[in-house]
PDB file of C-alpha atoms in Angstrom:
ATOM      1  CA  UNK G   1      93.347  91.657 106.236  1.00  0.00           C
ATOM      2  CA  UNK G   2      95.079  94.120 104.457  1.00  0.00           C
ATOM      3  CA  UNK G   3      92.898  97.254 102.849  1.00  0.00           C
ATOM      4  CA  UNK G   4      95.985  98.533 101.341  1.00  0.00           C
ATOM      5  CA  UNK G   5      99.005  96.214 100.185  1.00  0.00           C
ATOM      6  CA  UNK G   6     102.078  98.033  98.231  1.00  0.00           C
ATOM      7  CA  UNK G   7     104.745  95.884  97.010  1.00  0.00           C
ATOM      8  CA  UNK G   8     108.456  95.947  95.396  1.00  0.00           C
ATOM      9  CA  UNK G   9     107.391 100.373  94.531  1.00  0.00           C
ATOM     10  CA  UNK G  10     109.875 101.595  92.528  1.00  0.00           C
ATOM     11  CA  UNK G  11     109.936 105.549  91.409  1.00  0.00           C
ATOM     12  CA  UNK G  12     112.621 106.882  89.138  1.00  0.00           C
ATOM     13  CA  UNK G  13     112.823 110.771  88.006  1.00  0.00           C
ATOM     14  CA  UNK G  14     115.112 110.179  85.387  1.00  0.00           C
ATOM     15  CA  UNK G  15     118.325 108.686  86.560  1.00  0.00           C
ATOM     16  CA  UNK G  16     117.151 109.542  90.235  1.00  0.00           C
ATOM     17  CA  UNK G  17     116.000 106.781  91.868  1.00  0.00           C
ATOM     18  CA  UNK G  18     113.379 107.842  95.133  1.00  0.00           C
ATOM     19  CA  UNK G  19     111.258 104.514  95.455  1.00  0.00           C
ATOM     20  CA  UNK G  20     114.010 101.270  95.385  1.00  0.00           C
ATOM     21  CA  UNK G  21     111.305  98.894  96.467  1.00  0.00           C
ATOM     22  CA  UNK G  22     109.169 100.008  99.429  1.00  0.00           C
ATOM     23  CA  UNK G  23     106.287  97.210 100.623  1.00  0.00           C
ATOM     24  CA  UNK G  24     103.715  98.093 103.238  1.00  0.00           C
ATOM     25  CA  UNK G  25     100.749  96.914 104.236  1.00  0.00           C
ATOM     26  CA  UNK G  26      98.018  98.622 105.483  1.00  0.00           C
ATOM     27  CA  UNK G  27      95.347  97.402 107.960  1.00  0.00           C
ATOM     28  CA  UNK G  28      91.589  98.549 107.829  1.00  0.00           C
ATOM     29  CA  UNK G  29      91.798 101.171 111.346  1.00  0.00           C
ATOM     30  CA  UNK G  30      95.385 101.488 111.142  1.00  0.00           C
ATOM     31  CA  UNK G  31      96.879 104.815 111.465  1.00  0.00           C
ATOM     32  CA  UNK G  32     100.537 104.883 109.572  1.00  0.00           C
ATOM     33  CA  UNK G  33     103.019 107.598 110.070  1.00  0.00           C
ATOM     34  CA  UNK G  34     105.922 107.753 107.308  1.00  0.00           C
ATOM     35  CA  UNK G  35     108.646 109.558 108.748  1.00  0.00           C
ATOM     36  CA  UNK G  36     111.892 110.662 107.463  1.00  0.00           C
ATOM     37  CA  UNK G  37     114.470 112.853 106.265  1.00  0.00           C
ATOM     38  CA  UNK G  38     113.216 115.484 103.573  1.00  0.00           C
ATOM     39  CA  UNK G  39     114.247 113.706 100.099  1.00  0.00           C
ATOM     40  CA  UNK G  40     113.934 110.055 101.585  1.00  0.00           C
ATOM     41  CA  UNK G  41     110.923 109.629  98.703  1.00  0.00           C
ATOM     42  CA  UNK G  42     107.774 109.622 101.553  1.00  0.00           C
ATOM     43  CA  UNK G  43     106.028 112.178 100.039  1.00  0.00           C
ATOM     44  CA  UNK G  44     106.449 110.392  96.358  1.00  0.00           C
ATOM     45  CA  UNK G  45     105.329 107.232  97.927  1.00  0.00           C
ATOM     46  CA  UNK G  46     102.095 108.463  99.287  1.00  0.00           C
ATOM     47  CA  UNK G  47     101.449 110.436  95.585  1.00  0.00           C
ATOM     48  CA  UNK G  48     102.255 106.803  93.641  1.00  0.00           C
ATOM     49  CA  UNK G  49      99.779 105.533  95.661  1.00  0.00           C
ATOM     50  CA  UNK G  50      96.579 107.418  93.587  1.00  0.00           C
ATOM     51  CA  UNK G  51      98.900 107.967  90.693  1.00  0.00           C
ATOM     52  CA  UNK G  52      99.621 111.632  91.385  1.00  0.00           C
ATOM     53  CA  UNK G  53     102.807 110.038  90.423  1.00  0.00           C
ATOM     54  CA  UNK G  54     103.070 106.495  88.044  1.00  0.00           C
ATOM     55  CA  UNK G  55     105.643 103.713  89.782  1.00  0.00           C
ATOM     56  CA  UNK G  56     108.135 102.528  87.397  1.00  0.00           C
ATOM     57  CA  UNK G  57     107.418  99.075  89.119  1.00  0.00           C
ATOM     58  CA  UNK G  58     105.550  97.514  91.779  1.00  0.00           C
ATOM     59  CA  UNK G  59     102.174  96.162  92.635  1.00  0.00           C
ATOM     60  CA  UNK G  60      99.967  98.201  94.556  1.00  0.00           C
ATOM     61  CA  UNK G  61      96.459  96.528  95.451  1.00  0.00           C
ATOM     62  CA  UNK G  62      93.570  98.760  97.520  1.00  0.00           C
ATOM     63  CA  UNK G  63      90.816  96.838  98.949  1.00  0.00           C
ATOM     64  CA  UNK G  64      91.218  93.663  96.671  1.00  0.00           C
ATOM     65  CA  UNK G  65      91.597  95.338  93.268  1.00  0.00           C
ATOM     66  CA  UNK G  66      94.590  96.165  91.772  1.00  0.00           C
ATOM     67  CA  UNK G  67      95.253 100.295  91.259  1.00  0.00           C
ATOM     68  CA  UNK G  68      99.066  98.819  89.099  1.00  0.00           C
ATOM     69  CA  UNK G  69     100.607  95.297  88.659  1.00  0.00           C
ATOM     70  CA  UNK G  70     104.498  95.340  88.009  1.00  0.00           C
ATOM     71  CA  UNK G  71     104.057  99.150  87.184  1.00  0.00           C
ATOM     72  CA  UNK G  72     101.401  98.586  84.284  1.00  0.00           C
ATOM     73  CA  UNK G  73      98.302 100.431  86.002  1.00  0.00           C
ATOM     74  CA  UNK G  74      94.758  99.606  85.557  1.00  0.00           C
ATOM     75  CA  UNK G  75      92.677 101.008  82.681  1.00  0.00           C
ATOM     76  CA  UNK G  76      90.850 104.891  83.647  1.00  0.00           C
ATOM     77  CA  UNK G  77      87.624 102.815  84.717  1.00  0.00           C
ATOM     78  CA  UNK G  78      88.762 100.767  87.559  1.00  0.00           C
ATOM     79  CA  UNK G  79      91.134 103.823  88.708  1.00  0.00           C
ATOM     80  CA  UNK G  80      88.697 106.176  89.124  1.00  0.00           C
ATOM     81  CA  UNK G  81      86.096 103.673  90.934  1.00  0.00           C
ATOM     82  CA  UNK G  82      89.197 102.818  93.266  1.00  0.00           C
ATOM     83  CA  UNK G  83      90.497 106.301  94.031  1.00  0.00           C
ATOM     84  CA  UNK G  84      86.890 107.777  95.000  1.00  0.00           C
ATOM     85  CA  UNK G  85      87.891 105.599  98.196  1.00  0.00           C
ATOM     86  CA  UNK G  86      91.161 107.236  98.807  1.00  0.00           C
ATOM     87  CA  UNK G  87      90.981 110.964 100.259  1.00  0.00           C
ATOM     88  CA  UNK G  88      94.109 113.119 100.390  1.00  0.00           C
ATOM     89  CA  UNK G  89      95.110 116.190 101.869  1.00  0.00           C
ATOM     90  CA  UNK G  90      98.258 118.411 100.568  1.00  0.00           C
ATOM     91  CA  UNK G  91     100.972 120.189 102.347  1.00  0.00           C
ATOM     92  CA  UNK G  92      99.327 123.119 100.466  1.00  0.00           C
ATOM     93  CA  UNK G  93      95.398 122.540 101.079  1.00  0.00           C
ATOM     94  CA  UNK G  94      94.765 123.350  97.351  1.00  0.00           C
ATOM     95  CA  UNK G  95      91.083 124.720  97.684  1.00  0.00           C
ATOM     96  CA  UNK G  96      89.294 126.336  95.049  1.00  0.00           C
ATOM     97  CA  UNK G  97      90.094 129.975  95.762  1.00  0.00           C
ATOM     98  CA  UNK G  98      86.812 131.189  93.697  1.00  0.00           C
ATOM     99  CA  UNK G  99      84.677 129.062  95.549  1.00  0.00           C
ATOM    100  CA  UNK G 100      83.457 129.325  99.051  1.00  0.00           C
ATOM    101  CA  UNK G 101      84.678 127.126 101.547  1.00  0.00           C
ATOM    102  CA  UNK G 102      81.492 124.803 101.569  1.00  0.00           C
ATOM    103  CA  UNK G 103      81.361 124.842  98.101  1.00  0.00           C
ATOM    104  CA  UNK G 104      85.217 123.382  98.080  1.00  0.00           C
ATOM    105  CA  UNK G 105      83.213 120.790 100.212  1.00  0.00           C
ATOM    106  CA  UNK G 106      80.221 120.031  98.344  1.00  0.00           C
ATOM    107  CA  UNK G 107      82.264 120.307  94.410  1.00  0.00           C
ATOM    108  CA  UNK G 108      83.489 116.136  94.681  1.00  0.00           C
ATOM    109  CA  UNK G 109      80.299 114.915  95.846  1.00  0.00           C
ATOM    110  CA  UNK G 110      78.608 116.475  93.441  1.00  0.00           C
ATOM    111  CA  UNK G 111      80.240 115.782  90.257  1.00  0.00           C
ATOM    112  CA  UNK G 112      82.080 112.743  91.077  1.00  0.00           C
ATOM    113  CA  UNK G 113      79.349 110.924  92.812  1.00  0.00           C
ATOM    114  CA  UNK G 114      76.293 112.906  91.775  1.00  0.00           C
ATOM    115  CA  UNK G 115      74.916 113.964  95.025  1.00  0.00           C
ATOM    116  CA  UNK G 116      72.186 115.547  95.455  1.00  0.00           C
ATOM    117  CA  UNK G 117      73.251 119.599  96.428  1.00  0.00           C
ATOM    118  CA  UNK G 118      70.801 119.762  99.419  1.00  0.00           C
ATOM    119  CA  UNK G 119      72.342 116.453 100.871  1.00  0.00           C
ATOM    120  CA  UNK G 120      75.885 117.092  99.619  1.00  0.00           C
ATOM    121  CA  UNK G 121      75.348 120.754 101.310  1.00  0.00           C
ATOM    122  CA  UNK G 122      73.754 118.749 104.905  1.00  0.00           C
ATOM    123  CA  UNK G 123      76.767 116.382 105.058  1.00  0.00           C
ATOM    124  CA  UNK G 124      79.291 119.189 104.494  1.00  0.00           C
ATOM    125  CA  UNK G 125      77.368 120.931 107.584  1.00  0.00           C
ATOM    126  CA  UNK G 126      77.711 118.501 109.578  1.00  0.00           C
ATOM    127  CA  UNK G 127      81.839 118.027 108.608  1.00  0.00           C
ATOM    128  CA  UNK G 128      82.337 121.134 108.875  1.00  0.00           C
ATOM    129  CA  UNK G 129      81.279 121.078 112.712  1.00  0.00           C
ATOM    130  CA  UNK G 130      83.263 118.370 113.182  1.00  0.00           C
ATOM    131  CA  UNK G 131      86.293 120.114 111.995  1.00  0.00           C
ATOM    132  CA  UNK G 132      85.313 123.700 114.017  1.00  0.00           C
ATOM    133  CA  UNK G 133      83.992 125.777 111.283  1.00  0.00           C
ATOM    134  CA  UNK G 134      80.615 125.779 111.052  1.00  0.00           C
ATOM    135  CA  UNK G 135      80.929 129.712 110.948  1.00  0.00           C
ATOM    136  CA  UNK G 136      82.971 129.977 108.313  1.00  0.00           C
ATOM    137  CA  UNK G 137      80.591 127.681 105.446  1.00  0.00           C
ATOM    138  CA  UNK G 138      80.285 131.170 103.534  1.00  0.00           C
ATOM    139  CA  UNK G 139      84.018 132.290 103.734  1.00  0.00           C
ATOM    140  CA  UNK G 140      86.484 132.076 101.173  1.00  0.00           C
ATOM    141  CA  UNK G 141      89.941 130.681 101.387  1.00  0.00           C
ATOM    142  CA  UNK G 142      91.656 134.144 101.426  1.00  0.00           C
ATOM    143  CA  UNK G 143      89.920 135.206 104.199  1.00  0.00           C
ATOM    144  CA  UNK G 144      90.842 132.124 106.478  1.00  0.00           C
ATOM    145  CA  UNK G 145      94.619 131.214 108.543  1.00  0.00           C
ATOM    146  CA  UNK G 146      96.334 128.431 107.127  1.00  0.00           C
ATOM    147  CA  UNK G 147      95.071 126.253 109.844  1.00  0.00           C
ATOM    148  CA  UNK G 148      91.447 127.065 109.104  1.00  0.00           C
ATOM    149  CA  UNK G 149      91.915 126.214 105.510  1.00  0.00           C
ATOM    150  CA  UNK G 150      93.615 123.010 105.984  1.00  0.00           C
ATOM    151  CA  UNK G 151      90.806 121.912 108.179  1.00  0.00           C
ATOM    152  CA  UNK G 152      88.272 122.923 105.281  1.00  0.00           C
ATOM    153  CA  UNK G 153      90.669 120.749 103.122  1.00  0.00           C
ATOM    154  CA  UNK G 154      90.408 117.532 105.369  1.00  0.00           C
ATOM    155  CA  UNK G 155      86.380 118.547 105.454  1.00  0.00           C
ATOM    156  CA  UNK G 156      86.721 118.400 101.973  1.00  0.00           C
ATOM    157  CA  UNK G 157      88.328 115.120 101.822  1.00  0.00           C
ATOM    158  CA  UNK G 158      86.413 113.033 104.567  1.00  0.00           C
ATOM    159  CA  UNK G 159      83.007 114.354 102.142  1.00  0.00           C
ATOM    160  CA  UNK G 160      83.936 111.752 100.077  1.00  0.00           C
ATOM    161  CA  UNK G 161      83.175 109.286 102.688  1.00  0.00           C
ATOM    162  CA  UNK G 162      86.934 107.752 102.106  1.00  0.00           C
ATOM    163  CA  UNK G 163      88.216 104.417 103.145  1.00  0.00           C
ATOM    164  CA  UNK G 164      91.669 105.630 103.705  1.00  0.00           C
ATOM    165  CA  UNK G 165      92.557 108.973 104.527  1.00  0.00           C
ATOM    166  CA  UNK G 166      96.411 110.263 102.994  1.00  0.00           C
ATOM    167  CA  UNK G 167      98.010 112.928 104.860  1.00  0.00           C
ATOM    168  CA  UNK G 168     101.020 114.491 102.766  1.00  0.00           C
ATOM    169  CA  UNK G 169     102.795 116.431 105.787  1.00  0.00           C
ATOM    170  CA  UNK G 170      99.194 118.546 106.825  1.00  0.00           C
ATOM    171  CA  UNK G 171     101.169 120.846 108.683  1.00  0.00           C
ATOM    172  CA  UNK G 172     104.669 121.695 107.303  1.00  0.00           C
ATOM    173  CA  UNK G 173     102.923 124.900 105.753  1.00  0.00           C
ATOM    174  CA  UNK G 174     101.804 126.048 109.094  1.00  0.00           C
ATOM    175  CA  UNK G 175     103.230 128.132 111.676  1.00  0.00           C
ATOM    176  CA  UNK G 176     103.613 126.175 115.345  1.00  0.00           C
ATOM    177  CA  UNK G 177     100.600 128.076 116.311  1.00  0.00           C
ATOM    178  CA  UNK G 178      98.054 126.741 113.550  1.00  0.00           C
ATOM    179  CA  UNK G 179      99.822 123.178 113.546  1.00  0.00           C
ATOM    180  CA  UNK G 180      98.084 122.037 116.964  1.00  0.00           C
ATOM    181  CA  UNK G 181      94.584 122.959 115.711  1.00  0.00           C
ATOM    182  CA  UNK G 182      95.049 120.503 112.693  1.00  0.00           C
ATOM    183  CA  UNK G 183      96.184 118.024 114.522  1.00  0.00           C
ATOM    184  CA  UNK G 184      93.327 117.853 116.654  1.00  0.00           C
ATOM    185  CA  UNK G 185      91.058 117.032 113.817  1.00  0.00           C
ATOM    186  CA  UNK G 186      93.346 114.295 113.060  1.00  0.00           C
ATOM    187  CA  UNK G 187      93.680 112.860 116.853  1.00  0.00           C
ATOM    188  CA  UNK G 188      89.969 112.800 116.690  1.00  0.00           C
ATOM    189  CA  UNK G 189      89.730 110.964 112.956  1.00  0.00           C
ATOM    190  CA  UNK G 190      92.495 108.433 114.334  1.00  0.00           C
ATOM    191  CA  UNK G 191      90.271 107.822 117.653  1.00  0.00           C
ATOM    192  CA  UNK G 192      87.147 107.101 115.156  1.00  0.00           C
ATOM    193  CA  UNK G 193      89.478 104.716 113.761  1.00  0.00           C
ATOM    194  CA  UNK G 194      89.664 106.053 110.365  1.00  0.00           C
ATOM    195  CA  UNK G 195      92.213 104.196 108.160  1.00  0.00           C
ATOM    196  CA  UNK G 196      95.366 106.557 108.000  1.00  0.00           C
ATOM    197  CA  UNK G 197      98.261 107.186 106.610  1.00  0.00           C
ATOM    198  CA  UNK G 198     100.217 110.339 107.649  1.00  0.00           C
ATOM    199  CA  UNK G 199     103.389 111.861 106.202  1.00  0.00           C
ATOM    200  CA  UNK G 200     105.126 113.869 108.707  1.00  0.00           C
ATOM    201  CA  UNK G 201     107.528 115.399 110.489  1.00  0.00           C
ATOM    202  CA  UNK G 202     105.528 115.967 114.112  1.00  0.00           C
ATOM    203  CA  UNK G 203     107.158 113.332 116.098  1.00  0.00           C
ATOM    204  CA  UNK G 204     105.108 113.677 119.286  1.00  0.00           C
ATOM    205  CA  UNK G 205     101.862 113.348 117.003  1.00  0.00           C
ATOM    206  CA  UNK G 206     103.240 109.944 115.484  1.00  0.00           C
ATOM    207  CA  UNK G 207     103.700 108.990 119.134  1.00  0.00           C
ATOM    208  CA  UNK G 208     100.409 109.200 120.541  1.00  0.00           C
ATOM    209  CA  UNK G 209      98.199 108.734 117.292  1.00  0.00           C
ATOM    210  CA  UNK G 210     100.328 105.955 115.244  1.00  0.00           C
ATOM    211  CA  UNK G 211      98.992 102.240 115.468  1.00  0.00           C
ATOM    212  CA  UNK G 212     102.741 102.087 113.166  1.00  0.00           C
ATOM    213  CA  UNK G 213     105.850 104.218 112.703  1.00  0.00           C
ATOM    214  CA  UNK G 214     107.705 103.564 109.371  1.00  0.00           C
ATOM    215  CA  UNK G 215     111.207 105.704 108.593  1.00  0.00           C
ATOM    216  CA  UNK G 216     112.390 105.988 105.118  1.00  0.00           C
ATOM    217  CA  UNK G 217     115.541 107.335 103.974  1.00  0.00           C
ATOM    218  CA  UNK G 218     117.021 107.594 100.455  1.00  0.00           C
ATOM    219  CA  UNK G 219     113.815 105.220  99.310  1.00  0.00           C
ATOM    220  CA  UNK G 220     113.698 102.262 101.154  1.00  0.00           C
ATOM    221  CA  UNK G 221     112.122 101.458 104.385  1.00  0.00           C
ATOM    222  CA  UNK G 222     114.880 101.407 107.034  1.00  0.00           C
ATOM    223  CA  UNK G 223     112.499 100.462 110.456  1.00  0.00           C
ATOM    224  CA  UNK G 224     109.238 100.055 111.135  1.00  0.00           C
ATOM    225  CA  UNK G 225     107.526  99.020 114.112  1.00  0.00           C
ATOM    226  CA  UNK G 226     105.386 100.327 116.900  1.00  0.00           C
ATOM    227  CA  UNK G 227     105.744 104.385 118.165  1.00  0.00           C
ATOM    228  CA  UNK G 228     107.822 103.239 120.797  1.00  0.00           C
ATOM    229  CA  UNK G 229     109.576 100.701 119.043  1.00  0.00           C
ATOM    230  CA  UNK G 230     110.963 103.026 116.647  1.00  0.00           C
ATOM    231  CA  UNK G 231     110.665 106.415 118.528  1.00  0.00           C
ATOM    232  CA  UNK G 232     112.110 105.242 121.835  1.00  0.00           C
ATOM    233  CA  UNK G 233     114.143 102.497 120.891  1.00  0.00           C
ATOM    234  CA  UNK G 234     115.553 102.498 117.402  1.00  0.00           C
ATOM    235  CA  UNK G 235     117.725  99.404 116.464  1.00  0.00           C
ATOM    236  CA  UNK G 236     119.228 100.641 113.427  1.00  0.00           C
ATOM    237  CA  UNK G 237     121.769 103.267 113.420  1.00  0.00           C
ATOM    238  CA  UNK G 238     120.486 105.727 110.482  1.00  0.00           C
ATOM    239  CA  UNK G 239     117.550 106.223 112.801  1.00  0.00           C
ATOM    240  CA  UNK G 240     118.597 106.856 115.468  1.00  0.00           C
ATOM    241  CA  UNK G 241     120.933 109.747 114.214  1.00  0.00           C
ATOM    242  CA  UNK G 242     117.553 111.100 112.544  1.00  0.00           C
ATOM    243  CA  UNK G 243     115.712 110.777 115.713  1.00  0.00           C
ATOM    244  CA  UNK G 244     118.587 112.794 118.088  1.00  0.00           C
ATOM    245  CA  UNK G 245     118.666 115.716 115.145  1.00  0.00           C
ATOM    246  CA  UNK G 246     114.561 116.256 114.893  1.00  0.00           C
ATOM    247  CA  UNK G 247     114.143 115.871 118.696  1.00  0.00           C
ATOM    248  CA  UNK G 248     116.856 118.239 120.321  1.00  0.00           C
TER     249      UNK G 248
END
C-alpha cells in the first residue's frame, strides 16, 4: 500500500505552468529518484508536497490522511500532525548558523515534539555517529565543509524519526569532492530501507540506490520505471536525449 499517493498536481506561478498533473505513488521502503532537466518543476513537486509551495490542484494523501483535496488543503491542525512525518533536506542545508551543530539537531524535537533535552541530546549522539560527526556535536556551521553540514542537515532531519525522507538535490551545492561523502549517508539510509524520495541530478546514485527512476520535463512525468528501465533503456525519445547530454 501506498504511504504517499499524489494525484492530478498542478502548480502555476502566475501564467507559468510547472506542475500539469503529475501522479505518483509512493511505497512504504521505496527509494524514488526524480530526475530531470533543471526547470522540468521536480524541485516544486517535492516542495508542494509539505506545502513549501500550495498546488493549484490535485490531491495529495500521506499515510491515509489527506495533506490537500482538489488543491483545498487541510486545516493548520491536521498539517502540522502530518508533516512531523515528512523530513526534508535542502540544496542549501539551511542550519541555524547561531546554533551549534547538535543544537540544529536537538531544536525540532524539542519544540515540535517536546522532547526531553537529555534524550533529544542522546538520540542526536547517536545520529550524529551514524552520519560521521560525532566530533563535530560542538561546532558551528561556519566552521564545517559543505559536505559536513549537509550531513548535520540530514542528522537533523532523520531526529524527527520521519516516515519519508525528501531529498531536494542534497548535493548540487557541493563540490565533486564533498558530493560522495553525502551520498554515503544516503546509500546507507536507502539500505535501512528508509522511505525516499530523492531529487537529483547524480545518475550513477539513482542507479544503484533507486527501487524507481521517474524523469520529468516541462511538468509532467515523461517515464518512469525501474533504474535500468529508464537509465539503460529509455523508450521515449525526450529521455533519451537527456540521458546522452548528462552522461557524456
Amino acid at each position: 500500500m501506498a504511504i504517499l499517493e499524489a494525484k492530478n498536481i498542478c502548480k502555476n506561478f502566475g501564467k507559468l505552468e510547472v506542475l500539469r498533473g503529475i501522479d505518483i505513488e509512493v511505497n512504504r521502503g521505496e527509494v524514488v529518484a526524480i530526475i530531470g532537466p533543471s526547470g522540468s518543476g521536480k524541485s516544486t513537486f517535492l516542495r508542494c508536497l509539505n506545502k513549501l509551495e500550495q498546488i493549484n490542484d490535485g490531491t495529495i494523501i500521506f499515510d491515509g490522511e489527506v495533506i490537500a483535496e482538489n488543491g483545498v488543503y487541510a486545516n493548520d491542525k491536521v498539517l502540522r500532525k502530518i508533516f512531523k512525518k515528512m523530513g526534508m533536506v535542502f540544496q542549501n542545508f539551511n542550519l541555524f548558523p547561531q546554533k551549534s551543530v547538535i543544537e540544529n539537531i536537538i531544536e525540532a524535537p524539542l519544540i515540535v515534539k517536546k522532547e526531553k533535552k537529555e534524550d533529544a541530546i542522546t538520540h542526536a549522539r547517536k545520529l550524529l555517529n551514524e552520519v560521521g560527526l560525532s566530533d563535530k556535536e560542538n561546532a558551528y556551521p561556519c566552521q564545517l565543509s559543505g559536505g559536513q553540514q549537509q550531513r548535520v542537515a540530514i542528522a537533523r532531519a532523520l531526529a524527527m524519526n520521519p516516515e519519508i525522507m525528501l531529498f531536494d538535490e542534497p548535493t548540487s551545492a557541493l563540490d565533486p569532492e564533498l558530493t560522495g561523502e553525502v551520498l554515503a549517508v544516503m546509500r546507507k539510509l536507502a539500505a535501512e530501507k528508509n522511505t525516499m524520495i530523492v531529487v537529483t541530478h547524480e545518475m550513477g546514485f539513482a542507479r544503484e540506490v533507486a527501487s524507481r527512476v521517474i524523469f520529468m520535463d516541462n511538468g509532467v512525468i515523461v517515464e518512469e520505471g525501474t533504474p535500468d528501465e529508464v537509465l539503460s533503456n529509455p523508450k521515449n525519445e525526450r529521455t533519451k536525449q537527456f540521458l546522452n547530454r548528462v552522461l557524456k
